[in-house]
JSON list of C-alpha atoms in Angstrom, two decimals:
[
{"chain": "A", "resi": 87, "resn": "UNK", "atom": "CA", "xyz": [136.38, 122.70, 124.46]},
{"chain": "A", "resi": 88, "resn": "UNK", "atom": "CA", "xyz": [139.58, 124.68, 124.12]},
{"chain": "A", "resi": 89, "resn": "UNK", "atom": "CA", "xyz": [138.61, 128.33, 123.65]},
{"chain": "A", "resi": 90, "resn": "UNK", "atom": "CA", "xyz": [141.36, 128.85, 121.06]},
{"chain": "A", "resi": 91, "resn": "UNK", "atom": "CA", "xyz": [139.59, 126.52, 118.66]},
{"chain": "A", "resi": 92, "resn": "UNK", "atom": "CA", "xyz": [136.62, 128.89, 118.52]},
{"chain": "A", "resi": 93, "resn": "UNK", "atom": "CA", "xyz": [138.68, 131.41, 116.53]},
{"chain": "A", "resi": 94, "resn": "UNK", "atom": "CA", "xyz": [139.18, 129.03, 113.58]},
{"chain": "A", "resi": 95, "resn": "UNK", "atom": "CA", "xyz": [136.94, 127.68, 110.85]},
{"chain": "A", "resi": 96, "resn": "UNK", "atom": "CA", "xyz": [134.60, 124.77, 111.29]},
{"chain": "A", "resi": 97, "resn": "UNK", "atom": "CA", "xyz": [136.00, 121.39, 110.25]},
{"chain": "A", "resi": 98, "resn": "UNK", "atom": "CA", "xyz": [135.91, 121.19, 106.47]},
{"chain": "A", "resi": 99, "resn": "UNK", "atom": "CA", "xyz": [133.45, 118.58, 105.21]},
{"chain": "A", "resi": 100, "resn": "UNK", "atom": "CA", "xyz": [133.77, 119.22, 101.48]},
{"chain": "A", "resi": 101, "resn": "UNK", "atom": "CA", "xyz": [136.68, 119.69, 99.03]},
{"chain": "A", "resi": 102, "resn": "UNK", "atom": "CA", "xyz": [135.66, 123.31, 98.43]},
{"chain": "A", "resi": 103, "resn": "UNK", "atom": "CA", "xyz": [135.79, 124.15, 102.13]},
{"chain": "A", "resi": 104, "resn": "UNK", "atom": "CA", "xyz": [139.21, 122.50, 102.39]},
{"chain": "A", "resi": 105, "resn": "UNK", "atom": "CA", "xyz": [140.47, 124.73, 99.58]},
{"chain": "A", "resi": 106, "resn": "UNK", "atom": "CA", "xyz": [138.98, 127.81, 101.24]},
{"chain": "A", "resi": 107, "resn": "UNK", "atom": "CA", "xyz": [140.70, 126.91, 104.51]},
{"chain": "A", "resi": 108, "resn": "UNK", "atom": "CA", "xyz": [144.04, 126.41, 102.76]},
{"chain": "A", "resi": 109, "resn": "UNK", "atom": "CA", "xyz": [143.68, 129.77, 101.02]},
{"chain": "A", "resi": 110, "resn": "UNK", "atom": "CA", "xyz": [142.83, 131.47, 104.31]},
{"chain": "A", "resi": 111, "resn": "UNK", "atom": "CA", "xyz": [145.99, 130.04, 105.91]},
{"chain": "A", "resi": 112, "resn": "UNK", "atom": "CA", "xyz": [148.01, 131.02, 102.82]},
{"chain": "A", "resi": 113, "resn": "UNK", "atom": "CA", "xyz": [146.74, 134.62, 102.95]},
{"chain": "A", "resi": 114, "resn": "UNK", "atom": "CA", "xyz": [147.28, 134.89, 106.72]},
{"chain": "A", "resi": 115, "resn": "UNK", "atom": "CA", "xyz": [150.87, 133.69, 106.29]},
{"chain": "A", "resi": 116, "resn": "UNK", "atom": "CA", "xyz": [151.50, 136.45, 103.74]},
{"chain": "A", "resi": 117, "resn": "UNK", "atom": "CA", "xyz": [149.91, 139.05, 106.04]},
{"chain": "A", "resi": 118, "resn": "UNK", "atom": "CA", "xyz": [152.07, 137.96, 108.99]},
{"chain": "A", "resi": 119, "resn": "UNK", "atom": "CA", "xyz": [155.24, 138.13, 106.85]},
{"chain": "A", "resi": 120, "resn": "UNK", "atom": "CA", "xyz": [154.37, 141.60, 105.55]},
{"chain": "A", "resi": 121, "resn": "UNK", "atom": "CA", "xyz": [153.48, 142.92, 109.01]},
{"chain": "A", "resi": 122, "resn": "UNK", "atom": "CA", "xyz": [156.64, 141.46, 110.58]},
{"chain": "A", "resi": 123, "resn": "UNK", "atom": "CA", "xyz": [158.86, 142.92, 107.85]},
{"chain": "A", "resi": 124, "resn": "UNK", "atom": "CA", "xyz": [157.35, 146.40, 108.15]},
{"chain": "A", "resi": 125, "resn": "UNK", "atom": "CA", "xyz": [157.59, 146.35, 111.94]},
{"chain": "A", "resi": 126, "resn": "UNK", "atom": "CA", "xyz": [161.23, 145.28, 111.73]},
{"chain": "A", "resi": 127, "resn": "UNK", "atom": "CA", "xyz": [162.12, 148.04, 109.24]},
{"chain": "A", "resi": 128, "resn": "UNK", "atom": "CA", "xyz": [160.32, 150.71, 111.26]},
{"chain": "A", "resi": 129, "resn": "UNK", "atom": "CA", "xyz": [161.99, 149.60, 114.49]},
{"chain": "A", "resi": 130, "resn": "UNK", "atom": "CA", "xyz": [165.41, 149.49, 112.83]},
{"chain": "A", "resi": 131, "resn": "UNK", "atom": "CA", "xyz": [165.00, 153.01, 111.41]},
{"chain": "A", "resi": 132, "resn": "UNK", "atom": "CA", "xyz": [163.81, 154.37, 114.76]},
{"chain": "A", "resi": 133, "resn": "UNK", "atom": "CA", "xyz": [166.79, 152.88, 116.58]},
{"chain": "A", "resi": 134, "resn": "UNK", "atom": "CA", "xyz": [169.34, 153.93, 113.93]},
{"chain": "A", "resi": 135, "resn": "UNK", "atom": "CA", "xyz": [168.35, 157.56, 113.41]},
{"chain": "A", "resi": 136, "resn": "UNK", "atom": "CA", "xyz": [170.65, 158.24, 110.46]},
{"chain": "A", "resi": 137, "resn": "UNK", "atom": "CA", "xyz": [169.73, 155.19, 108.41]},
{"chain": "A", "resi": 138, "resn": "UNK", "atom": "CA", "xyz": [166.97, 157.02, 106.55]},
{"chain": "A", "resi": 139, "resn": "UNK", "atom": "CA", "xyz": [169.49, 159.40, 104.98]},
{"chain": "A", "resi": 140, "resn": "UNK", "atom": "CA", "xyz": [170.61, 156.61, 102.67]},
{"chain": "A", "resi": 141, "resn": "UNK", "atom": "CA", "xyz": [167.01, 155.89, 101.62]},
{"chain": "A", "resi": 142, "resn": "UNK", "atom": "CA", "xyz": [166.32, 159.34, 100.16]},
{"chain": "A", "resi": 143, "resn": "UNK", "atom": "CA", "xyz": [166.21, 159.62, 96.36]},
{"chain": "A", "resi": 144, "resn": "UNK", "atom": "CA", "xyz": [166.91, 155.94, 95.83]},
{"chain": "A", "resi": 145, "resn": "UNK", "atom": "CA", "xyz": [165.44, 154.63, 92.56]},
{"chain": "A", "resi": 146, "resn": "UNK", "atom": "CA", "xyz": [166.43, 151.06, 93.42]},
{"chain": "A", "resi": 147, "resn": "UNK", "atom": "CA", "xyz": [164.36, 151.24, 96.60]},
{"chain": "A", "resi": 148, "resn": "UNK", "atom": "CA", "xyz": [161.35, 152.56, 94.67]},
{"chain": "A", "resi": 149, "resn": "UNK", "atom": "CA", "xyz": [161.66, 149.70, 92.17]},
{"chain": "A", "resi": 150, "resn": "UNK", "atom": "CA", "xyz": [161.84, 147.16, 95.00]},
{"chain": "A", "resi": 151, "resn": "UNK", "atom": "CA", "xyz": [158.76, 148.41, 96.86]},
{"chain": "A", "resi": 152, "resn": "UNK", "atom": "CA", "xyz": [156.83, 148.48, 93.59]},
{"chain": "A", "resi": 153, "resn": "UNK", "atom": "CA", "xyz": [157.76, 144.99, 92.40]},
{"chain": "A", "resi": 154, "resn": "UNK", "atom": "CA", "xyz": [157.37, 143.18, 95.74]},
{"chain": "A", "resi": 155, "resn": "UNK", "atom": "CA", "xyz": [153.68, 144.17, 96.30]},
{"chain": "A", "resi": 156, "resn": "UNK", "atom": "CA", "xyz": [152.93, 143.20, 92.70]},
{"chain": "A", "resi": 157, "resn": "UNK", "atom": "CA", "xyz": [154.42, 139.74, 93.28]},
{"chain": "A", "resi": 158, "resn": "UNK", "atom": "CA", "xyz": [152.47, 139.38, 96.54]},
{"chain": "A", "resi": 159, "resn": "UNK", "atom": "CA", "xyz": [149.21, 140.19, 94.73]},
{"chain": "A", "resi": 160, "resn": "UNK", "atom": "CA", "xyz": [149.98, 137.59, 92.06]},
{"chain": "A", "resi": 161, "resn": "UNK", "atom": "CA", "xyz": [150.72, 134.96, 94.74]},
{"chain": "A", "resi": 162, "resn": "UNK", "atom": "CA", "xyz": [147.33, 135.70, 96.33]},
{"chain": "A", "resi": 163, "resn": "UNK", "atom": "CA", "xyz": [145.36, 136.05, 93.08]},
{"chain": "A", "resi": 164, "resn": "UNK", "atom": "CA", "xyz": [146.28, 132.71, 91.48]},
{"chain": "A", "resi": 165, "resn": "UNK", "atom": "CA", "xyz": [144.80, 130.41, 94.20]},
{"chain": "A", "resi": 166, "resn": "UNK", "atom": "CA", "xyz": [141.89, 132.80, 94.69]},
{"chain": "A", "resi": 167, "resn": "UNK", "atom": "CA", "xyz": [140.85, 132.61, 91.02]},
{"chain": "A", "resi": 168, "resn": "UNK", "atom": "CA", "xyz": [141.37, 128.83, 91.09]},
{"chain": "A", "resi": 169, "resn": "UNK", "atom": "CA", "xyz": [138.93, 128.43, 94.00]},
{"chain": "A", "resi": 170, "resn": "UNK", "atom": "CA", "xyz": [136.48, 130.85, 92.40]},
{"chain": "A", "resi": 171, "resn": "UNK", "atom": "CA", "xyz": [136.22, 128.66, 89.30]},
{"chain": "A", "resi": 172, "resn": "UNK", "atom": "CA", "xyz": [136.00, 125.49, 91.42]},
{"chain": "A", "resi": 173, "resn": "UNK", "atom": "CA", "xyz": [132.94, 126.83, 93.24]},
{"chain": "A", "resi": 174, "resn": "UNK", "atom": "CA", "xyz": [131.24, 127.54, 89.90]},
{"chain": "A", "resi": 175, "resn": "UNK", "atom": "CA", "xyz": [131.91, 124.09, 88.43]},
{"chain": "A", "resi": 176, "resn": "UNK", "atom": "CA", "xyz": [129.08, 121.53, 88.11]},
{"chain": "A", "resi": 177, "resn": "UNK", "atom": "CA", "xyz": [130.55, 118.02, 87.76]},
{"chain": "A", "resi": 178, "resn": "UNK", "atom": "CA", "xyz": [128.02, 115.52, 86.32]},
{"chain": "A", "resi": 179, "resn": "UNK", "atom": "CA", "xyz": [125.59, 115.51, 89.29]},
{"chain": "A", "resi": 180, "resn": "UNK", "atom": "CA", "xyz": [124.01, 112.22, 90.35]},
{"chain": "A", "resi": 181, "resn": "UNK", "atom": "CA", "xyz": [121.31, 113.92, 92.42]},
{"chain": "A", "resi": 182, "resn": "UNK", "atom": "CA", "xyz": [119.54, 117.27, 92.22]},
{"chain": "A", "resi": 183, "resn": "UNK", "atom": "CA", "xyz": [117.90, 119.01, 95.16]},
{"chain": "A", "resi": 184, "resn": "UNK", "atom": "CA", "xyz": [115.98, 122.27, 94.93]},
{"chain": "A", "resi": 185, "resn": "UNK", "atom": "CA", "xyz": [115.80, 124.66, 97.90]},
{"chain": "A", "resi": 186, "resn": "UNK", "atom": "CA", "xyz": [113.16, 127.40, 97.83]},
{"chain": "A", "resi": 187, "resn": "UNK", "atom": "CA", "xyz": [113.28, 130.27, 100.32]},
{"chain": "A", "resi": 188, "resn": "UNK", "atom": "CA", "xyz": [110.13, 131.66, 101.93]},
{"chain": "A", "resi": 189, "resn": "UNK", "atom": "CA", "xyz": [109.52, 134.14, 104.72]},
{"chain": "A", "resi": 190, "resn": "UNK", "atom": "CA", "xyz": [110.67, 132.52, 106.96]},
{"chain": "A", "resi": 191, "resn": "UNK", "atom": "CA", "xyz": [111.32, 128.86, 106.17]},
{"chain": "A", "resi": 192, "resn": "UNK", "atom": "CA", "xyz": [112.78, 126.64, 103.45]},
{"chain": "A", "resi": 193, "resn": "UNK", "atom": "CA", "xyz": [111.06, 124.10, 101.25]},
{"chain": "A", "resi": 194, "resn": "UNK", "atom": "CA", "xyz": [112.90, 121.30, 99.45]},
{"chain": "A", "resi": 195, "resn": "UNK", "atom": "CA", "xyz": [112.22, 119.27, 96.33]},
{"chain": "A", "resi": 196, "resn": "UNK", "atom": "CA", "xyz": [114.17, 116.23, 95.15]},
{"chain": "A", "resi": 197, "resn": "UNK", "atom": "CA", "xyz": [113.77, 116.50, 91.40]},
{"chain": "A", "resi": 198, "resn": "UNK", "atom": "CA", "xyz": [114.95, 112.90, 90.83]},
{"chain": "A", "resi": 199, "resn": "UNK", "atom": "CA", "xyz": [112.01, 111.66, 92.92]},
{"chain": "A", "resi": 200, "resn": "UNK", "atom": "CA", "xyz": [108.55, 112.96, 92.09]},
{"chain": "A", "resi": 201, "resn": "UNK", "atom": "CA", "xyz": [106.97, 112.50, 95.51]},
{"chain": "A", "resi": 202, "resn": "UNK", "atom": "CA", "xyz": [109.66, 113.94, 97.81]},
{"chain": "A", "resi": 203, "resn": "UNK", "atom": "CA", "xyz": [108.74, 117.53, 98.71]},
{"chain": "A", "resi": 204, "resn": "UNK", "atom": "CA", "xyz": [108.58, 119.04, 102.19]},
{"chain": "A", "resi": 205, "resn": "UNK", "atom": "CA", "xyz": [108.83, 122.28, 104.16]},
{"chain": "A", "resi": 206, "resn": "UNK", "atom": "CA", "xyz": [111.51, 122.80, 106.77]},
{"chain": "A", "resi": 207, "resn": "UNK", "atom": "CA", "xyz": [110.63, 125.04, 109.75]},
{"chain": "A", "resi": 208, "resn": "UNK", "atom": "CA", "xyz": [112.72, 125.95, 112.75]},
{"chain": "A", "resi": 209, "resn": "UNK", "atom": "CA", "xyz": [112.21, 123.43, 115.54]},
{"chain": "A", "resi": 210, "resn": "UNK", "atom": "CA", "xyz": [110.60, 124.73, 118.73]},
{"chain": "A", "resi": 211, "resn": "UNK", "atom": "CA", "xyz": [111.27, 121.55, 120.69]},
{"chain": "A", "resi": 212, "resn": "UNK", "atom": "CA", "xyz": [114.29, 122.51, 122.80]},
{"chain": "A", "resi": 213, "resn": "UNK", "atom": "CA", "xyz": [113.78, 119.66, 125.28]},
{"chain": "A", "resi": 214, "resn": "UNK", "atom": "CA", "xyz": [114.79, 117.02, 122.76]},
{"chain": "A", "resi": 215, "resn": "UNK", "atom": "CA", "xyz": [118.26, 115.50, 123.13]},
{"chain": "A", "resi": 216, "resn": "UNK", "atom": "CA", "xyz": [120.85, 116.76, 120.61]},
{"chain": "A", "resi": 217, "resn": "UNK", "atom": "CA", "xyz": [118.54, 119.59, 119.60]},
{"chain": "A", "resi": 218, "resn": "UNK", "atom": "CA", "xyz": [120.27, 122.93, 119.06]},
{"chain": "A", "resi": 219, "resn": "UNK", "atom": "CA", "xyz": [118.21, 126.01, 119.88]},
{"chain": "A", "resi": 220, "resn": "UNK", "atom": "CA", "xyz": [117.52, 128.25, 116.85]},
{"chain": "A", "resi": 221, "resn": "UNK", "atom": "CA", "xyz": [119.59, 125.95, 114.63]},
{"chain": "A", "resi": 222, "resn": "UNK", "atom": "CA", "xyz": [117.59, 122.73, 114.31]},
{"chain": "A", "resi": 223, "resn": "UNK", "atom": "CA", "xyz": [114.56, 122.14, 112.11]},
{"chain": "A", "resi": 224, "resn": "UNK", "atom": "CA", "xyz": [111.53, 119.88, 112.24]},
{"chain": "A", "resi": 225, "resn": "UNK", "atom": "CA", "xyz": [112.39, 118.19, 108.90]},
{"chain": "A", "resi": 226, "resn": "UNK", "atom": "CA", "xyz": [115.99, 117.83, 107.82]},
{"chain": "A", "resi": 227, "resn": "UNK", "atom": "CA", "xyz": [117.09, 117.57, 104.22]},
{"chain": "A", "resi": 228, "resn": "UNK", "atom": "CA", "xyz": [118.92, 114.27, 103.70]},
{"chain": "A", "resi": 229, "resn": "UNK", "atom": "CA", "xyz": [121.77, 113.91, 101.20]},
{"chain": "A", "resi": 230, "resn": "UNK", "atom": "CA", "xyz": [124.18, 111.05, 100.42]},
{"chain": "A", "resi": 231, "resn": "UNK", "atom": "CA", "xyz": [127.91, 111.24, 101.11]},
{"chain": "A", "resi": 232, "resn": "UNK", "atom": "CA", "xyz": [130.65, 111.02, 98.45]},
{"chain": "A", "resi": 233, "resn": "UNK", "atom": "CA", "xyz": [128.15, 111.94, 95.72]},
{"chain": "A", "resi": 234, "resn": "UNK", "atom": "CA", "xyz": [128.10, 114.80, 93.26]},
{"chain": "A", "resi": 235, "resn": "UNK", "atom": "CA", "xyz": [124.97, 116.81, 94.06]},
{"chain": "A", "resi": 236, "resn": "UNK", "atom": "CA", "xyz": [123.53, 119.79, 92.25]},
{"chain": "A", "resi": 237, "resn": "UNK", "atom": "CA", "xyz": [121.70, 122.28, 94.45]},
{"chain": "A", "resi": 238, "resn": "UNK", "atom": "CA", "xyz": [119.17, 124.58, 92.78]},
{"chain": "A", "resi": 239, "resn": "UNK", "atom": "CA", "xyz": [118.16, 127.61, 94.83]},
{"chain": "A", "resi": 240, "resn": "UNK", "atom": "CA", "xyz": [115.33, 130.09, 94.31]},
{"chain": "A", "resi": 241, "resn": "UNK", "atom": "CA", "xyz": [112.88, 132.21, 96.32]},
{"chain": "A", "resi": 242, "resn": "UNK", "atom": "CA", "xyz": [109.19, 133.06, 96.28]},
{"chain": "A", "resi": 243, "resn": "UNK", "atom": "CA", "xyz": [109.28, 136.48, 97.95]},
{"chain": "A", "resi": 244, "resn": "UNK", "atom": "CA", "xyz": [112.54, 138.26, 98.85]},
{"chain": "A", "resi": 245, "resn": "UNK", "atom": "CA", "xyz": [116.25, 137.48, 98.52]},
{"chain": "A", "resi": 246, "resn": "UNK", "atom": "CA", "xyz": [117.44, 134.71, 100.86]},
{"chain": "A", "resi": 247, "resn": "UNK", "atom": "CA", "xyz": [120.82, 132.98, 101.10]},
{"chain": "A", "resi": 248, "resn": "UNK", "atom": "CA", "xyz": [121.31, 129.23, 101.54]},
{"chain": "A", "resi": 249, "resn": "UNK", "atom": "CA", "xyz": [124.48, 128.86, 103.60]},
{"chain": "A", "resi": 250, "resn": "UNK", "atom": "CA", "xyz": [126.29, 126.01, 105.36]},
{"chain": "A", "resi": 251, "resn": "UNK", "atom": "CA", "xyz": [129.76, 127.09, 106.53]},
{"chain": "A", "resi": 252, "resn": "UNK", "atom": "CA", "xyz": [131.29, 123.63, 107.04]},
{"chain": "A", "resi": 253, "resn": "UNK", "atom": "CA", "xyz": [130.47, 122.74, 103.41]},
{"chain": "A", "resi": 254, "resn": "UNK", "atom": "CA", "xyz": [131.82, 126.03, 102.06]},
{"chain": "A", "resi": 255, "resn": "UNK", "atom": "CA", "xyz": [128.46, 126.75, 100.41]},
{"chain": "A", "resi": 256, "resn": "UNK", "atom": "CA", "xyz": [126.74, 130.13, 100.23]},
{"chain": "A", "resi": 257, "resn": "UNK", "atom": "CA", "xyz": [124.34, 130.89, 97.38]},
{"chain": "A", "resi": 258, "resn": "UNK", "atom": "CA", "xyz": [121.65, 133.54, 97.02]},
{"chain": "A", "resi": 259, "resn": "UNK", "atom": "CA", "xyz": [118.01, 132.61, 96.53]},
{"chain": "A", "resi": 260, "resn": "UNK", "atom": "CA", "xyz": [116.63, 135.29, 94.22]},
{"chain": "A", "resi": 261, "resn": "UNK", "atom": "CA", "xyz": [112.93, 135.53, 93.23]},
{"chain": "A", "resi": 262, "resn": "UNK", "atom": "CA", "xyz": [112.37, 134.63, 89.59]},
{"chain": "A", "resi": 263, "resn": "UNK", "atom": "CA", "xyz": [115.90, 133.24, 89.21]},
{"chain": "A", "resi": 264, "resn": "UNK", "atom": "CA", "xyz": [117.34, 129.74, 89.57]},
{"chain": "A", "resi": 265, "resn": "UNK", "atom": "CA", "xyz": [120.91, 129.62, 90.89]},
{"chain": "A", "resi": 266, "resn": "UNK", "atom": "CA", "xyz": [122.91, 126.42, 91.12]},
{"chain": "A", "resi": 267, "resn": "UNK", "atom": "CA", "xyz": [125.93, 125.18, 93.03]},
{"chain": "A", "resi": 268, "resn": "UNK", "atom": "CA", "xyz": [127.71, 121.84, 93.36]},
{"chain": "A", "resi": 269, "resn": "UNK", "atom": "CA", "xyz": [127.85, 119.90, 96.65]},
{"chain": "A", "resi": 270, "resn": "UNK", "atom": "CA", "xyz": [130.14, 117.04, 97.59]},
{"chain": "A", "resi": 271, "resn": "UNK", "atom": "CA", "xyz": [129.94, 115.92, 101.22]},
{"chain": "A", "resi": 272, "resn": "UNK", "atom": "CA", "xyz": [132.95, 113.90, 102.30]},
{"chain": "A", "resi": 273, "resn": "UNK", "atom": "CA", "xyz": [131.63, 112.27, 105.47]},
{"chain": "A", "resi": 274, "resn": "UNK", "atom": "CA", "xyz": [128.30, 111.52, 107.17]},
{"chain": "A", "resi": 275, "resn": "UNK", "atom": "CA", "xyz": [127.03, 113.94, 109.76]},
{"chain": "A", "resi": 276, "resn": "UNK", "atom": "CA", "xyz": [124.61, 116.73, 110.52]},
{"chain": "A", "resi": 277, "resn": "UNK", "atom": "CA", "xyz": [125.51, 120.16, 109.14]},
{"chain": "A", "resi": 278, "resn": "UNK", "atom": "CA", "xyz": [123.92, 123.39, 110.32]},
{"chain": "A", "resi": 279, "resn": "UNK", "atom": "CA", "xyz": [123.52, 126.71, 108.58]},
{"chain": "A", "resi": 280, "resn": "UNK", "atom": "CA", "xyz": [121.28, 129.76, 108.45]},
{"chain": "A", "resi": 281, "resn": "UNK", "atom": "CA", "xyz": [119.94, 132.24, 105.94]},
{"chain": "A", "resi": 282, "resn": "UNK", "atom": "CA", "xyz": [122.76, 134.75, 105.43]},
{"chain": "A", "resi": 283, "resn": "UNK", "atom": "CA", "xyz": [120.68, 137.49, 103.82]},
{"chain": "A", "resi": 284, "resn": "UNK", "atom": "CA", "xyz": [118.75, 140.06, 105.85]},
{"chain": "A", "resi": 285, "resn": "UNK", "atom": "CA", "xyz": [115.36, 138.96, 104.52]},
{"chain": "A", "resi": 286, "resn": "UNK", "atom": "CA", "xyz": [112.96, 140.42, 107.08]},
{"chain": "A", "resi": 287, "resn": "UNK", "atom": "CA", "xyz": [111.92, 140.52, 110.72]},
{"chain": "A", "resi": 288, "resn": "UNK", "atom": "CA", "xyz": [112.37, 136.76, 111.28]},
{"chain": "A", "resi": 289, "resn": "UNK", "atom": "CA", "xyz": [115.57, 136.50, 109.26]},
{"chain": "A", "resi": 290, "resn": "UNK", "atom": "CA", "xyz": [117.39, 134.82, 112.15]},
{"chain": "A", "resi": 291, "resn": "UNK", "atom": "CA", "xyz": [114.73, 132.11, 112.49]},
{"chain": "A", "resi": 292, "resn": "UNK", "atom": "CA", "xyz": [115.09, 130.18, 109.23]},
{"chain": "A", "resi": 293, "resn": "UNK", "atom": "CA", "xyz": [117.89, 127.67, 109.86]},
{"chain": "A", "resi": 294, "resn": "UNK", "atom": "CA", "xyz": [119.21, 125.07, 107.42]},
{"chain": "A", "resi": 295, "resn": "UNK", "atom": "CA", "xyz": [120.07, 121.50, 108.42]},
{"chain": "A", "resi": 296, "resn": "UNK", "atom": "CA", "xyz": [121.55, 118.88, 106.09]},
{"chain": "A", "resi": 297, "resn": "UNK", "atom": "CA", "xyz": [121.87, 115.32, 107.31]},
{"chain": "A", "resi": 298, "resn": "UNK", "atom": "CA", "xyz": [124.45, 113.42, 105.28]},
{"chain": "A", "resi": 299, "resn": "UNK", "atom": "CA", "xyz": [124.21, 109.61, 105.24]},
{"chain": "A", "resi": 300, "resn": "UNK", "atom": "CA", "xyz": [125.66, 106.75, 103.24]},
{"chain": "A", "resi": 301, "resn": "UNK", "atom": "CA", "xyz": [123.99, 106.02, 99.92]},
{"chain": "A", "resi": 302, "resn": "UNK", "atom": "CA", "xyz": [122.23, 102.84, 101.11]},
{"chain": "A", "resi": 303, "resn": "UNK", "atom": "CA", "xyz": [120.58, 104.71, 103.97]},
{"chain": "A", "resi": 304, "resn": "UNK", "atom": "CA", "xyz": [119.64, 107.55, 101.63]},
{"chain": "A", "resi": 305, "resn": "UNK", "atom": "CA", "xyz": [117.89, 105.08, 99.30]},
{"chain": "A", "resi": 306, "resn": "UNK", "atom": "CA", "xyz": [115.99, 103.65, 102.29]},
{"chain": "A", "resi": 307, "resn": "UNK", "atom": "CA", "xyz": [114.94, 107.18, 103.23]},
{"chain": "A", "resi": 308, "resn": "UNK", "atom": "CA", "xyz": [113.66, 107.86, 99.71]},
{"chain": "A", "resi": 309, "resn": "UNK", "atom": "CA", "xyz": [111.62, 104.65, 99.80]},
{"chain": "A", "resi": 310, "resn": "UNK", "atom": "CA", "xyz": [110.07, 105.69, 103.11]},
{"chain": "A", "resi": 311, "resn": "UNK", "atom": "CA", "xyz": [109.01, 109.00, 101.58]}
]
């Protein structure tokens, strides 16, 4: 693998993650333009020693360097607020899954199916092919692709955080509270995440794995369970 690719985001697998990636690139472009402009002005003033005489007591210059940062903040704020409201939107979910955090594992309930409930522990079998150490679990949660899914998250003990970076999803699991977030997985695959809240001694040993499949395979899986 090219080492330069390790500095970027994971491939976006949901519309929300795509928007977050676009906003990151948008913000980085603005930062590069600002940094380049400031470096150019500083270099120009250092080379031309008497240029700064004309900048003293200039009201026009003060107006310019007040208005330009304000416009930059507006350019950054509009897409940021747009994405913020997108992440909070629940769009007529077809399926609801509930994730409950424990010290130190996750349990899942499919509220549309009465009999589907299971615990998900970190897998200790590192000899298995395609098994990622400290990231894989013994029982994966299975979800259909191209389907509006509502994820309900809670906890039984301390605050946990259900996070999958490639889906752009990070939501706190708070005891006595039920938080919700919308999921829409664009393509089949296996997506890995971890608890992103420092929840105790074994915080780093409660991974999250979502296996996304086509709807017909998901229905077969529900019948098997």
